[in-house]
Tab-separated table of C-alpha atoms in Angstrom:
chain	number	residue	atom	x	y	z
A	1	MET	CA	-4.073	-28.285	3.944
A	2	CYS	CA	-5.645	-24.531	4.701
A	3	ILE	CA	-4.499	-22.648	7.411
A	4	ARG	CA	-7.038	-19.959	8.314
A	5	ASP	CA	-5.445	-18.737	11.870
A	6	ARG	CA	-1.974	-17.090	12.652
A	7	SER	CA	-1.510	-19.180	15.808
A	8	GLU	CA	-0.936	-22.628	12.898
A	9	ILE	CA	2.348	-20.777	11.537
A	10	ALA	CA	4.463	-21.495	13.597
A	11	ALA	CA	3.923	-25.379	12.944
A	12	ASN	CA	3.023	-24.201	8.383
A	13	PRO	CA	4.460	-20.895	7.555
A	14	ASN	CA	4.014	-20.975	4.557
A	15	VAL	CA	1.049	-23.107	3.053
A	16	ILE	CA	-1.501	-21.861	1.071
A	17	VAL	CA	-4.335	-20.365	3.117
A	18	GLU	CA	-7.664	-19.739	1.131
A	19	GLN	CA	-8.368	-20.866	-2.512
A	20	ASN	CA	-11.457	-18.992	-3.966
A	21	TYR	CA	-13.026	-16.880	-6.970
A	22	GLU	CA	-11.289	-16.041	-10.743
A	23	GLU	CA	-7.183	-16.473	-11.362
A	24	SER	CA	-6.626	-19.180	-9.252
A	25	LEU	CA	-6.694	-16.327	-5.767
A	26	SER	CA	-5.112	-17.581	-2.902
A	27	ILE	CA	-4.305	-16.070	0.312
A	28	GLU	CA	-0.642	-17.112	2.092
A	29	TYR	CA	0.676	-15.809	5.425
A	30	VAL	CA	4.721	-15.841	4.535
A	31	GLN	CA	6.722	-15.698	8.120
A	32	THR	CA	9.524	-13.075	8.008
A	33	ASP	CA	12.031	-11.574	10.509
A	34	TRP	CA	9.105	-9.645	11.819
A	35	GLY	CA	6.276	-11.639	12.225
A	36	PRO	CA	3.830	-13.386	9.673
A	37	ILE	CA	2.811	-11.366	6.552
A	38	GLN	CA	-0.931	-12.233	4.243
A	39	VAL	CA	0.168	-11.943	0.270
A	40	THR	CA	-2.659	-12.543	-2.103
A	41	VAL	CA	-1.522	-13.619	-4.793
A	42	GLN	CA	-4.094	-13.409	-7.989
A	43	GLY	CA	-2.975	-15.301	-11.021
A	44	SER	CA	-0.041	-17.485	-12.389
A	45	LEU	CA	3.403	-16.327	-11.110
A	46	ASP	CA	4.669	-17.451	-14.338
A	47	ARG	CA	3.552	-13.981	-15.039
A	48	PRO	CA	5.040	-10.955	-14.822
A	49	VAL	CA	4.484	-9.939	-11.583
A	50	ILE	CA	3.113	-6.516	-10.101
A	51	LEU	CA	2.947	-6.788	-6.760
A	52	THR	CA	1.038	-4.282	-5.069
A	53	TYR	CA	0.909	-2.400	-1.112
A	54	PRO	CA	-1.650	-0.344	0.468
A	55	ASP	CA	-1.437	3.183	2.214
A	56	PHE	CA	-1.962	4.128	5.588
A	57	ALA	CA	-5.257	2.055	7.420
A	58	LEU	CA	-5.547	0.889	4.196
A	59	ASN	CA	-5.904	-3.384	3.124
A	60	HIS	CA	-5.485	-5.108	-0.638
A	61	ARG	CA	-9.197	-4.964	-0.522
A	62	ASN	CA	-10.505	-1.193	-0.064
A	63	CYS	CA	-6.985	-0.216	-1.785
A	64	PHE	CA	-6.713	-1.176	-5.375
A	65	GLU	CA	-9.532	-3.752	-5.851
A	66	GLY	CA	-11.322	-1.216	-7.519
A	67	PHE	CA	-8.872	0.129	-10.125
A	68	PHE	CA	-8.042	-4.145	-10.817
A	69	GLN	CA	-11.488	-4.760	-10.908
A	70	CYS	CA	-12.853	-2.587	-13.508
A	71	PRO	CA	-13.224	-3.173	-16.967
A	72	GLN	CA	-10.397	-1.095	-18.403
A	73	THR	CA	-8.233	-3.161	-16.550
A	74	ALA	CA	-8.498	-6.174	-17.785
A	75	PHE	CA	-5.487	-6.654	-19.684
A	76	LEU	CA	-3.373	-6.352	-16.167
A	77	ARG	CA	-5.079	-9.364	-15.108
A	78	GLN	CA	-5.398	-11.144	-18.339
A	79	ASN	CA	-1.294	-10.416	-18.479
A	80	PHE	CA	0.465	-10.278	-15.254
A	81	CYS	CA	0.487	-12.030	-11.529
A	82	ILE	CA	-0.547	-9.877	-9.282
A	83	VAL	CA	0.453	-9.696	-5.319
A	84	HIS	CA	-1.635	-8.503	-2.630
A	85	VAL	CA	1.314	-7.651	0.022
A	86	ASP	CA	-0.614	-6.159	2.927
A	87	GLY	CA	1.076	-4.383	5.683
A	88	PRO	CA	1.549	-5.786	9.206
A	89	TYR	CA	-1.116	-6.791	10.990
A	90	GLN	CA	-3.398	-4.323	8.440
A	91	GLU	CA	-5.099	-6.927	6.860
A	92	GLU	CA	-8.653	-7.126	6.318
A	93	SER	CA	-9.550	-9.356	9.899
A	94	ALA	CA	-6.368	-8.951	11.141
A	95	PRO	CA	-5.934	-10.217	14.870
A	96	LEU	CA	-4.664	-8.710	17.380
A	97	CYS	CA	-0.692	-8.343	16.610
A	98	GLU	CA	1.385	-10.874	19.096
A	99	ASN	CA	4.118	-9.364	19.796
A	100	PRO	CA	4.436	-5.457	19.850
A	101	ASN	CA	7.982	-5.598	20.480
A	102	ASN	CA	8.809	-6.786	16.634
A	103	TYR	CA	6.758	-4.512	15.214
A	104	PRO	CA	9.358	-3.352	11.936
A	105	SER	CA	9.942	0.184	10.853
A	106	LEU	CA	9.092	1.259	7.108
A	107	THR	CA	12.693	0.395	5.809
A	108	GLN	CA	12.564	-3.186	7.644
A	109	MET	CA	8.796	-3.474	5.870
A	110	GLY	CA	10.722	-2.724	2.551
A	111	GLN	CA	12.827	-6.138	3.842
A	112	GLN	CA	9.910	-7.711	4.057
A	113	ILE	CA	9.699	-7.411	0.705
A	114	GLN	CA	12.348	-8.994	-0.480
A	115	GLN	CA	12.036	-12.562	1.618
A	116	ILE	CA	8.165	-12.488	1.085
A	117	ILE	CA	9.260	-12.272	-3.522
A	118	ASP	CA	12.399	-14.809	-1.920
A	119	HIS	CA	9.335	-16.936	-0.783
A	120	LEU	CA	7.284	-17.657	-3.686
A	121	ARG	CA	10.856	-17.310	-6.497
A	122	ILE	CA	9.669	-13.850	-7.758
A	123	PRO	CA	12.798	-12.778	-9.737
A	124	LYS	CA	11.777	-9.043	-10.583
A	125	ILE	CA	8.276	-7.169	-9.719
A	126	ILE	CA	6.564	-4.249	-11.148
A	127	CYS	CA	5.932	-2.022	-7.731
A	128	PHE	CA	2.796	-0.488	-7.161
A	129	ALA	CA	2.345	1.339	-4.167
A	130	VAL	CA	-0.647	4.009	-2.856
A	131	GLY	CA	0.701	6.500	-0.120
A	132	ILE	CA	2.885	5.110	2.612
A	133	GLY	CA	2.688	1.700	0.468
A	134	GLY	CA	5.187	3.541	-1.593
A	135	HIS	CA	7.513	4.833	0.944
A	136	VAL	CA	8.060	1.106	2.072
A	137	LEU	CA	8.462	-0.327	-1.600
A	138	CYS	CA	10.742	2.645	-2.482
A	139	ASN	CA	12.924	1.304	0.685
A	140	PHE	CA	12.914	-1.738	-0.951
A	141	ALA	CA	13.190	-0.257	-4.521
A	142	ILE	CA	16.547	1.711	-3.487
A	143	GLU	CA	17.724	-1.387	-1.698
A	144	ASN	CA	17.243	-4.285	-4.418
A	145	PRO	CA	17.214	-1.917	-7.347
A	146	GLY	CA	18.328	-4.711	-9.807
A	147	ARG	CA	15.456	-6.719	-8.581
A	148	VAL	CA	12.805	-3.868	-9.706
A	149	GLU	CA	11.365	-3.957	-13.266
A	150	ALA	CA	9.224	-0.838	-13.076
A	151	LEU	CA	7.579	1.491	-10.100
A	152	ILE	CA	3.812	2.870	-10.557
A	153	LEU	CA	4.007	5.351	-7.572
A	154	ILE	CA	0.389	6.963	-6.801
A	155	SER	CA	-0.026	10.487	-4.309
A	156	THR	CA	3.428	9.253	-2.207
A	157	SER	CA	6.348	10.648	-0.157
A	158	THR	CA	9.812	9.959	0.428
A	159	LYS	CA	10.064	12.353	2.769
A	160	GLY	CA	10.504	12.150	6.972
A	161	SER	CA	7.557	12.780	8.755
A	162	GLY	CA	8.482	16.658	9.447
A	163	TRP	CA	8.117	18.664	12.120
A	164	PHE	CA	4.097	19.752	12.310
A	165	LYS	CA	2.995	15.730	11.176
A	166	TYR	CA	4.843	14.111	13.622
A	167	ILE	CA	3.128	16.295	16.357
A	168	TYR	CA	0.166	15.762	14.719
A	169	GLN	CA	0.546	12.085	14.390
A	170	TYR	CA	1.869	12.026	17.703
A	171	ILE	CA	-1.765	13.402	18.984
A	172	GLY	CA	-3.067	10.816	17.307
A	173	THR	CA	-0.818	8.227	18.636
A	174	TRP	CA	-1.423	8.963	21.940
A	175	VAL	CA	-5.191	8.714	21.678
A	176	LEU	CA	-4.958	5.030	19.746
A	177	SER	CA	-2.699	3.680	22.647
A	178	LEU	CA	-5.786	4.592	25.049
A	179	THR	CA	-8.435	3.171	23.174
A	180	SER	CA	-5.993	-0.410	22.323
A	181	PHE	CA	-7.488	-1.188	25.422
A	182	ILE	CA	-11.047	-0.849	24.330
A	183	GLY	CA	-10.434	-2.520	20.961
A	184	LYS	CA	-12.375	0.581	19.047
A	185	LEU	CA	-11.578	3.550	17.364
A	186	PRO	CA	-13.127	6.201	18.526
A	187	TRP	CA	-14.718	8.220	15.587
A	188	PHE	CA	-12.998	11.519	15.560
A	189	VAL	CA	-9.935	9.019	15.058
A	190	VAL	CA	-11.767	8.048	12.229
A	191	ASN	CA	-12.321	11.222	10.428
A	192	GLN	CA	-9.156	12.156	10.543
A	193	ILE	CA	-8.276	9.115	8.519
A	194	MET	CA	-11.135	10.034	6.208
A	195	TRP	CA	-9.603	13.354	5.842
A	196	ARG	CA	-6.437	12.452	5.127
A	197	TYR	CA	-8.003	10.844	1.481
A	198	PHE	CA	-11.650	12.322	0.444
A	199	THR	CA	-12.428	15.907	0.799
A	200	GLN	CA	-16.184	16.417	2.508
A	201	GLU	CA	-17.243	16.969	-0.955
A	202	THR	CA	-16.006	13.387	-2.213
A	203	ILE	CA	-18.179	12.483	0.878
A	204	ASN	CA	-20.856	14.069	0.630
A	205	ASN	CA	-21.366	13.292	-3.202
A	206	ASN	CA	-19.833	9.966	-2.833
A	207	PRO	CA	-21.304	8.193	-0.249
A	208	ASP	CA	-20.581	4.451	-1.824
A	209	LEU	CA	-17.071	4.004	-1.564
A	210	THR	CA	-16.957	6.722	1.333
A	211	GLU	CA	-18.892	5.031	3.286
A	212	SER	CA	-17.991	1.440	2.480
A	213	ILE	CA	-13.728	2.133	3.372
A	214	ARG	CA	-15.041	4.452	6.845
A	215	ARG	CA	-16.978	0.889	8.033
A	216	ASP	CA	-13.593	-0.624	6.983
A	217	ILE	CA	-11.714	1.573	9.455
A	218	GLU	CA	-14.182	1.639	11.656
A	219	LYS	CA	-13.397	-2.396	12.353
A	220	ILE	CA	-9.022	-1.991	12.852
A	221	HIS	CA	-7.443	-2.492	15.806
A	222	PRO	CA	-6.283	0.541	17.961
A	223	LEU	CA	-3.025	-1.838	18.660
A	224	ASN	CA	-2.528	-1.987	15.066
A	225	LEU	CA	-3.509	0.551	13.495
A	226	TYR	CA	-0.519	2.707	16.425
A	227	LEU	CA	2.010	0.157	15.534
A	228	PHE	CA	1.828	0.637	12.291
A	229	LEU	CA	1.584	4.712	12.594
A	230	ASP	CA	4.163	4.560	15.304
A	231	ALA	CA	6.653	3.727	12.785
A	232	VAL	CA	5.327	6.320	10.017
A	233	MET	CA	6.032	8.485	12.570
A	234	LYS	CA	9.762	7.432	12.451
A	235	LYS	CA	10.238	7.271	8.727
A	236	GLN	CA	13.220	8.550	7.242
A	237	ASP	CA	13.666	10.567	4.641
A	238	ILE	CA	15.117	8.139	1.263
A	239	THR	CA	14.250	10.899	-1.492
A	240	SER	CA	17.505	11.208	-1.986
A	241	GLY	CA	18.290	7.982	-2.695
A	242	LEU	CA	15.837	7.244	-5.167
A	243	LYS	CA	18.585	7.816	-7.577
A	244	LYS	CA	19.788	4.460	-6.861
A	245	ILE	CA	16.917	2.800	-8.781
A	246	LYS	CA	17.467	2.645	-12.374
A	247	SER	CA	13.631	1.568	-13.255
A	248	PRO	CA	11.475	3.257	-15.971
A	249	SER	CA	8.875	4.663	-13.285
A	250	LEU	CA	5.319	6.400	-13.711
A	251	PHE	CA	4.264	8.912	-10.591
A	252	PHE	CA	0.232	9.798	-10.298
A	253	VAL	CA	-0.422	12.598	-7.677
A	254	SER	CA	-3.791	14.676	-7.306
A	255	PHE	CA	-3.440	18.479	-8.335
A	256	GLY	CA	-2.958	20.480	-5.967
A	257	SER	CA	-2.973	17.860	-2.674
A	258	THR	CA	-0.504	18.237	-0.210
A	259	TYR	CA	1.882	15.513	-1.930
A	260	GLN	CA	2.118	16.947	-4.669
A	261	ASP	CA	5.837	19.278	-4.179
A	262	ASP	CA	7.286	15.839	-2.796
A	263	MET	CA	6.407	13.708	-5.759
A	264	GLN	CA	7.806	16.633	-7.937
A	265	GLU	CA	11.031	15.751	-5.780
A	266	MET	CA	11.029	12.546	-5.832
A	267	PHE	CA	10.715	13.130	-10.126
A	268	GLU	CA	13.892	15.299	-10.120
A	269	GLN	CA	15.509	11.602	-9.033
A	270	PHE	CA	15.287	10.121	-11.754
A	271	LYS	CA	16.704	10.918	-15.382
A	272	PRO	CA	13.949	12.238	-17.528
A	273	ASP	CA	13.705	9.474	-19.971
A	274	THR	CA	12.725	6.749	-16.973
A	275	CYS	CA	9.785	9.081	-15.071
A	276	SER	CA	6.775	9.927	-15.674
A	277	LEU	CA	4.362	12.748	-13.401
A	278	MET	CA	0.858	12.828	-14.159
A	279	GLU	CA	-0.977	15.182	-12.326
A	280	ILE	CA	-4.258	13.962	-12.517
A	281	ARG	CA	-7.466	16.706	-11.473
A	282	ASN	CA	-10.140	16.355	-9.879
A	283	VAL	CA	-9.500	13.691	-7.441
A	284	ASP	CA	-8.617	13.149	-4.079
A	285	HIS	CA	-5.704	11.323	-2.452
A	286	LEU	CA	-7.942	7.841	-2.890
A	287	ILE	CA	-7.314	7.557	-7.041
A	288	THR	CA	-7.100	3.628	-6.984
A	289	GLU	CA	-10.750	3.667	-6.175
A	290	GLU	CA	-11.822	6.720	-6.556
A	291	ALA	CA	-11.281	7.130	-10.241
A	292	PRO	CA	-9.657	3.688	-11.546
A	293	THR	CA	-10.553	4.158	-15.284
A	294	ILE	CA	-7.285	7.182	-14.849
A	295	LEU	CA	-5.217	4.916	-14.287
A	296	ALA	CA	-6.252	2.156	-16.874
A	297	ASP	CA	-4.170	4.189	-20.151
A	298	PRO	CA	-1.613	5.669	-18.829
A	299	ILE	CA	-0.461	2.078	-17.037
A	300	LYS	CA	-1.737	0.532	-19.843
A	301	ASN	CA	0.784	2.907	-22.211
A	302	PHE	CA	3.208	2.619	-20.024
A	303	LEU	CA	3.495	-1.179	-19.143
A	304	ILE	CA	3.314	-1.254	-23.684
A	305	GLY	CA	6.538	0.780	-23.688
A	306	LEU	CA	7.656	-1.592	-21.534
A	307	GLY	CA	7.253	-4.536	-24.221
A	308	TYR	CA	5.285	-6.502	-21.454
A	309	ILE	CA	1.899	-5.921	-23.409
A	310	ARG	CA	1.251	-6.251	-27.407
A	311	LEU	CA	-1.050	-4.318	-29.461
């Protein structure tokens, strides 16, 4: 039975909704305490599982597809099951949120991860996330350290929003709350989001990537983006809680980015022999799409060291 609409989930909450291309890709809506979450599974769940979570205003496709489909990362498709989790009502072509009052916080999004892997009967995962997705998976890892085999984070901060960030995001939230009635993001909000990910130089020099991302962001319903942004506004500083995570970890950040100091502080919460921090030059925030090949070898060597890949 195929389910292609969230309205059908009440009667069939855990049914695979679509199967299409290579590696037995399946898309499924998993019911959680805060509503259904789109989960995309590529490969057999008998393999070790890498679970991904995208950044703000992105989905698993435009945040990770460039990385997982480049030839240099074929070893991941061959050795792992990739489970992509999209944020609540942030997936591609997401419908309007049905119950805004039940929209989860970032902490609750971490609890959704537990419910999702319980449903899929996955005992442990390798967490792989970008930006706000890293905050979500760190929430999960702090509460469930025994279910995390490894942690791979890119351009992430586990700090709270902070005063200036709060004001900036409040203005964005106010604008989005007004435009939610017309169902289209204003151009200046789209520009602000784009500047979060790319410098003007990258926007000028890599139009194929940046225009594709821009078109995707323009399609997001303002109310759905507003709800996610509101959750980001209220995120708590969980940096000190990282000490509870004992699994091997690998962090990436672009050199000179606004996340560099935060990721250094995150790195310092781990034992030196369990965590590595790599600073990448000449790239922007979204390294998975802008320069996926740069990530391939460090991640491969990291996973070889954990015994997942044989030389």
